[in-house]
Coordinates of N, CA and C in Angstrom, one line a residue:
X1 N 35.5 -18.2 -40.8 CA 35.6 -17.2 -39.8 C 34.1 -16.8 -39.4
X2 N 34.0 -16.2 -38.3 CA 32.4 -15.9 -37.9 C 31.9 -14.7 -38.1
X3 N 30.8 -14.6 -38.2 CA 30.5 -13.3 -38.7 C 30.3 -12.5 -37.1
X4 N 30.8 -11.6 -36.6 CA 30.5 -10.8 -35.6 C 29.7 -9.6 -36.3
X5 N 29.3 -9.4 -37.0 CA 28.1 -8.7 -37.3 C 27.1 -8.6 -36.8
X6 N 26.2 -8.0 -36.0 CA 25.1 -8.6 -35.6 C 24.1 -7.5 -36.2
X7 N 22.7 -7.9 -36.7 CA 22.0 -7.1 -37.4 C 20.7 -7.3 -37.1
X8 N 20.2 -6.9 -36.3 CA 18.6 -7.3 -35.3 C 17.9 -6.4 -35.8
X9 N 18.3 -5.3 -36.9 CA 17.4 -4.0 -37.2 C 17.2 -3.6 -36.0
X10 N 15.2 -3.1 -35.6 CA 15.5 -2.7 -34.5 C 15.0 -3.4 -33.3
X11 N 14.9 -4.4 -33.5 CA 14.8 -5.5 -32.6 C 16.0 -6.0 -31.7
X12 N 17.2 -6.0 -30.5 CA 17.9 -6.7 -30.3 C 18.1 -7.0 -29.1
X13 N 17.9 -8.6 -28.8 CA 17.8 -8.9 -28.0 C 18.5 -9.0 -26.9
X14 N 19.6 -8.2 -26.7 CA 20.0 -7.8 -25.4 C 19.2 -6.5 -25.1
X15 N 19.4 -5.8 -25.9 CA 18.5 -4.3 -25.5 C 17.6 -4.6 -24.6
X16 N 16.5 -5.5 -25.0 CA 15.4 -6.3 -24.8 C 15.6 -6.8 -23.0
X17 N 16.7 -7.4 -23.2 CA 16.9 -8.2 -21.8 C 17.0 -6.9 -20.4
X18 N 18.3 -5.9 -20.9 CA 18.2 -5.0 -20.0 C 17.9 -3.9 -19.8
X19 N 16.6 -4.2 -20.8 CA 15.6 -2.7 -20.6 C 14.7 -3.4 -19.3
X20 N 14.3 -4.9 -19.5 CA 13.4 -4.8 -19.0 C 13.8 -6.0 -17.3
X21 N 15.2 -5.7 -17.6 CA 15.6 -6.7 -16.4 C 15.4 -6.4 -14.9
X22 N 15.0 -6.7 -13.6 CA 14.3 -6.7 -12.8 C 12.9 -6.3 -12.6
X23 N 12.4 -6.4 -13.7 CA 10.8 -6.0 -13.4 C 10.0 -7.2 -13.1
X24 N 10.3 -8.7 -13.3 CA 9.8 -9.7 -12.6 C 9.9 -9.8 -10.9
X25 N 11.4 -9.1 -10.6 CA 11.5 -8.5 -9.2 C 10.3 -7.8 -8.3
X26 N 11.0 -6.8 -9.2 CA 9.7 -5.3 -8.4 C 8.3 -5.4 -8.9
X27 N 7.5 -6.0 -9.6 CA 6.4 -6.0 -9.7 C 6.4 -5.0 -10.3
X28 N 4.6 -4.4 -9.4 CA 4.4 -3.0 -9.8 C 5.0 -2.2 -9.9
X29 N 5.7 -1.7 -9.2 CA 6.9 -0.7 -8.2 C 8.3 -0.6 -9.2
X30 N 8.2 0.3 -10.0 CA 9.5 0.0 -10.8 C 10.2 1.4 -11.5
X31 N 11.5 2.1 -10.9 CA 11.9 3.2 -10.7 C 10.6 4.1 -10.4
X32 N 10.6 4.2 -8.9 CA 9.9 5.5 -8.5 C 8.3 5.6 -8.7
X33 N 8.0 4.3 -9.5 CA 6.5 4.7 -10.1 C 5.2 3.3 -9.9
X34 N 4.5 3.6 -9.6 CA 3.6 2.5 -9.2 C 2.2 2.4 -9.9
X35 N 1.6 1.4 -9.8 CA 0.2 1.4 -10.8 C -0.8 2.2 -10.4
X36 N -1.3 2.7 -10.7 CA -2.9 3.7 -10.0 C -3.6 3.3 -10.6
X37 N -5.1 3.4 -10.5 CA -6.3 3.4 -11.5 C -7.2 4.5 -10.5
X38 N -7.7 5.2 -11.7 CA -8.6 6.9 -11.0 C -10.1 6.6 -11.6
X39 N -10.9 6.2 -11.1 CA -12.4 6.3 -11.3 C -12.9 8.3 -11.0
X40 N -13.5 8.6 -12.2 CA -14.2 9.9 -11.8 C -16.0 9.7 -11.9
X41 N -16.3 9.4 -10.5 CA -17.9 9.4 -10.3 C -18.5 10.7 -10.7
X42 N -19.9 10.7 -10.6 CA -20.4 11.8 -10.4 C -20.3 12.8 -9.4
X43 N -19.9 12.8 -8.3 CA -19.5 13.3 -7.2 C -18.1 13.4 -6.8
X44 N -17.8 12.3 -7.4 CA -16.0 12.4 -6.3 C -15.2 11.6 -6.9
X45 N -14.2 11.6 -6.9 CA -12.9 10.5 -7.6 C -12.7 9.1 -6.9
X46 N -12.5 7.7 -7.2 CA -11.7 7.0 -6.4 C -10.2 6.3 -7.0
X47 N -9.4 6.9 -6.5 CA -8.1 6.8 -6.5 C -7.6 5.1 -6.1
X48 N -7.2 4.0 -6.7 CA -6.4 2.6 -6.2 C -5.1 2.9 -6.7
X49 N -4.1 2.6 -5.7 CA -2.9 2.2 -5.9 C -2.1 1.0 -5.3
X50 N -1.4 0.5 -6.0 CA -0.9 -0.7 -5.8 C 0.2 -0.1 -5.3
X51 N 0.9 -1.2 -4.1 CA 2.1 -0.8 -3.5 C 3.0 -2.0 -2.9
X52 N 3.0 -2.9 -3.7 CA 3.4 -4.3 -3.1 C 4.9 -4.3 -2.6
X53 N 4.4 -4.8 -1.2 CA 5.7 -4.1 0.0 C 5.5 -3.4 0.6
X54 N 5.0 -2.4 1.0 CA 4.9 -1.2 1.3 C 3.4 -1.4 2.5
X55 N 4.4 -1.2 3.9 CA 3.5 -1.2 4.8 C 2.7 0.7 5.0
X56 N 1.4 0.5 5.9 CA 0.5 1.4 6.1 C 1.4 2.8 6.5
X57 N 2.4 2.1 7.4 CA 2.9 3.1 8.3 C 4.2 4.0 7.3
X58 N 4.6 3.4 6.2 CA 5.4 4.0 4.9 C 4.7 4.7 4.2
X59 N 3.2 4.6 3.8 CA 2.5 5.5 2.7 C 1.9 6.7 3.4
X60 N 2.2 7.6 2.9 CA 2.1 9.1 3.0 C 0.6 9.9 1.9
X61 N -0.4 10.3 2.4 CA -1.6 11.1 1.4 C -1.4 12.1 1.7
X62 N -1.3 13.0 0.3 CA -1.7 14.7 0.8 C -2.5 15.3 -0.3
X63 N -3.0 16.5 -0.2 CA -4.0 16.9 -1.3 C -3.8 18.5 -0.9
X64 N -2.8 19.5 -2.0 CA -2.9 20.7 -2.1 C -2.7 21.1 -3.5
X65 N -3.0 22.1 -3.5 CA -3.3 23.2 -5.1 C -4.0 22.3 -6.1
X66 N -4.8 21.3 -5.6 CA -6.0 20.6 -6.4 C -5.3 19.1 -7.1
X67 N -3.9 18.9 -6.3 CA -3.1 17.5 -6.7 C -3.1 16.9 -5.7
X68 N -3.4 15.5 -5.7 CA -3.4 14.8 -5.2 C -2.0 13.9 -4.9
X69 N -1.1 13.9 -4.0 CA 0.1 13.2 -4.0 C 0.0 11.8 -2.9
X70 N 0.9 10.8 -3.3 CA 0.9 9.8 -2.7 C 2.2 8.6 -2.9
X71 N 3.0 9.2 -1.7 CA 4.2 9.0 -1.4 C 4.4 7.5 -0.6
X72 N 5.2 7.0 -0.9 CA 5.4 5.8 -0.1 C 7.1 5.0 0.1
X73 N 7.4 4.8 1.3 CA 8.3 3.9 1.6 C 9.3 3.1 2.3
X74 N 10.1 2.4 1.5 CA 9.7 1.2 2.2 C 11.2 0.5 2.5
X75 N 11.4 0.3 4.0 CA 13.0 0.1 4.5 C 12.9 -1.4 4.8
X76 N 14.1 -2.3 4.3 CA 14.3 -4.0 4.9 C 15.9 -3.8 5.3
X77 N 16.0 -5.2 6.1 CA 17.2 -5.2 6.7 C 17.2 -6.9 6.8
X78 N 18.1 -7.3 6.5 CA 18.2 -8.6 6.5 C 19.5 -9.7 6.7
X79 N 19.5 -10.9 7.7 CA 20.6 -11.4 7.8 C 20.6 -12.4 7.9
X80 N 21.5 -13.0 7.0 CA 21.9 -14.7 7.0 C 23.6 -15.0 7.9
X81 N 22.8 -16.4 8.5 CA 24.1 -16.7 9.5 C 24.5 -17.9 9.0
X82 N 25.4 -18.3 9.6 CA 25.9 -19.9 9.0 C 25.7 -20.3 9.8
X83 N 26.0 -22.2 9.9 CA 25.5 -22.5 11.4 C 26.1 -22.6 12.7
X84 N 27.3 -21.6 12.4 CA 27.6 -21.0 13.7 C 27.2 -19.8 14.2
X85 N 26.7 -19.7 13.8 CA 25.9 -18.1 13.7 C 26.5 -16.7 13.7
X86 N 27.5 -17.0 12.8 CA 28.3 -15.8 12.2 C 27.3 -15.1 10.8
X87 N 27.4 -13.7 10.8 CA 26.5 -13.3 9.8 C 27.5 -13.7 8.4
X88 N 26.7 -14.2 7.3 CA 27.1 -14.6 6.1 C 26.9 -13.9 5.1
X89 N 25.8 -12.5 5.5 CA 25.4 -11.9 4.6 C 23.8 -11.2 5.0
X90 N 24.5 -9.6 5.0 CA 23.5 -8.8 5.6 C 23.5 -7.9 4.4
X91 N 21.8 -8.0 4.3 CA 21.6 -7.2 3.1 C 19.9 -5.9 3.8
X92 N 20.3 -4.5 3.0 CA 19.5 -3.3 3.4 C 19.2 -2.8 1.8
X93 N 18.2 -2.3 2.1 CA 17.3 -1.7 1.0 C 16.1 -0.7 1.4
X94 N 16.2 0.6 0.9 CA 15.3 1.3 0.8 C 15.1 2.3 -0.7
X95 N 13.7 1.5 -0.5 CA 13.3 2.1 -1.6 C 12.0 4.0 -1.7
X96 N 11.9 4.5 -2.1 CA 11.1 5.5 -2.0 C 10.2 5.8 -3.5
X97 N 9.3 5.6 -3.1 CA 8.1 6.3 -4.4 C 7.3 7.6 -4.6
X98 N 6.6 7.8 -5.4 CA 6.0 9.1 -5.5 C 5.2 9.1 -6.8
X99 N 4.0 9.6 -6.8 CA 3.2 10.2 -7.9 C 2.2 11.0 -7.5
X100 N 2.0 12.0 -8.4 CA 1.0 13.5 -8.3 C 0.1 13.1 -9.2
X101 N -1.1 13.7 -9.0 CA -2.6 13.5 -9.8 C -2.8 14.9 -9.9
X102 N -3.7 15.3 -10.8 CA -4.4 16.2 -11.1 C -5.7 16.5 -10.5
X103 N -6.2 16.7 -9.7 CA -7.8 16.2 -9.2 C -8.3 17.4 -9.0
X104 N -8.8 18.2 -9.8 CA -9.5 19.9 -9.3 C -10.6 19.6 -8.6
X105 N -11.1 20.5 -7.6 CA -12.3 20.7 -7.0 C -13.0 19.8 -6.1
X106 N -11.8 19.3 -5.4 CA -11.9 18.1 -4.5 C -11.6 18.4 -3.0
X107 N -13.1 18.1 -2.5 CA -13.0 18.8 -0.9 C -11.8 18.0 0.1
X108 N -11.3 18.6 0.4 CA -10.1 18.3 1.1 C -10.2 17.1 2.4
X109 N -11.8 17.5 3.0 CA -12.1 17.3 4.2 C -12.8 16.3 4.5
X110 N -12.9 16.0 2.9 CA -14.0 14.8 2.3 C -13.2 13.4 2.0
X111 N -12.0 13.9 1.8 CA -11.0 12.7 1.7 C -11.0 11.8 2.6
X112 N -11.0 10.4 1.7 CA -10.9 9.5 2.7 C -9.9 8.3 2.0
X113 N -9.0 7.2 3.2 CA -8.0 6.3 2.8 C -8.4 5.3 3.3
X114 N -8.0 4.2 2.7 CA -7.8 2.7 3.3 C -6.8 2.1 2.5
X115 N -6.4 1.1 3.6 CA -5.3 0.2 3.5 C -5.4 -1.5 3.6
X116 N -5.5 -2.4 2.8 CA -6.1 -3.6 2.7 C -5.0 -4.8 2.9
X117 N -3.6 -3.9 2.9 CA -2.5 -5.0 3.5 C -2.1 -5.8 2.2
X118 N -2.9 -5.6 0.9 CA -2.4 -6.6 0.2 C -3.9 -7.8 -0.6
X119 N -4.9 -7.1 0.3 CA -5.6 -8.6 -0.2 C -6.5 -8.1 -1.1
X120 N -6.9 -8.9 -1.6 CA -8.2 -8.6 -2.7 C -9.4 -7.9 -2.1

C-alpha cells in the first residue's frame, strides 16, 4: 500500500509551485508592486522604476506631504479569429499599480520625469 503521507518539513514543493506561480509571467510587476531603486545624492534623490508594459500615457507622478507616489496602468484587449474570421477568443486585462516613497524636503518644482519606453 502507498504511503500518502507526505513530509517535506518545511519545504513543500507544491507550496513552492504556487506561491510563486505566474511571476515568470509578470516580471517585475507582481500584485500591485513594482521594482524601484532610490539613489540619495547630495542635492536630490534619483528615483528608477521599472514598469514593463506600461505605456507613458498610463504612469501617473505626484509629490505631496514629502511622498513621493507613482501610479501606473495598464489596459489590453485582444482577439483571435479563425479563418473565417469569427472571433475564437477575445481576451481583456487591466492591471493597476501603486507605490509611495518617503522623500522629505524635496522641492516640488524641481522635479523632473522621463520615460525611455523600455530601453536600456
Amino acid at each position: 500500500m502507498a504511503n500518502n503521507n507526505r513530509n517535506f518539513g518545511i519545504f513543500d514543493p507544491q507550496d513552492d509551485f504556487f506561491s510563486n506561480f505566474g511571476k515568470a509571467f509578470l516580471g517585475s510587476v507582481n500584485n500591485g508592486s513594482f521594482d524601484v531603486d532610490i539613489v540619495e545624492n547630495d542635492d536630490n534623490f534619483v528615483v528608477s522604476a521599472e514598469l514593463p508594459g506600461f505605456k507613458k500615457k498610463g504612469i501617473n507622478i505626484s509629490y505631496q506631504d514629502d511622498n513621493l507616489t507613482i501610479k501606473a496602468q495598464h489596459e489590453s484587449d485582444s482577439e483571435v479569429h479563425n479563418d473565417d474570421g469569427r472571433v475564437i477568443r477575445h481576451e481583456r486585462s487591466n492591471q493597476n499599480v501603486a507605490r509611495s516613497f518617503y522623500l522629505p524636503s524635496v522641492n516640488a518644482e524641481m522635479i523632473k520625469a522621463s520615460y525611455d519606453g523600455g530601453g536600456s
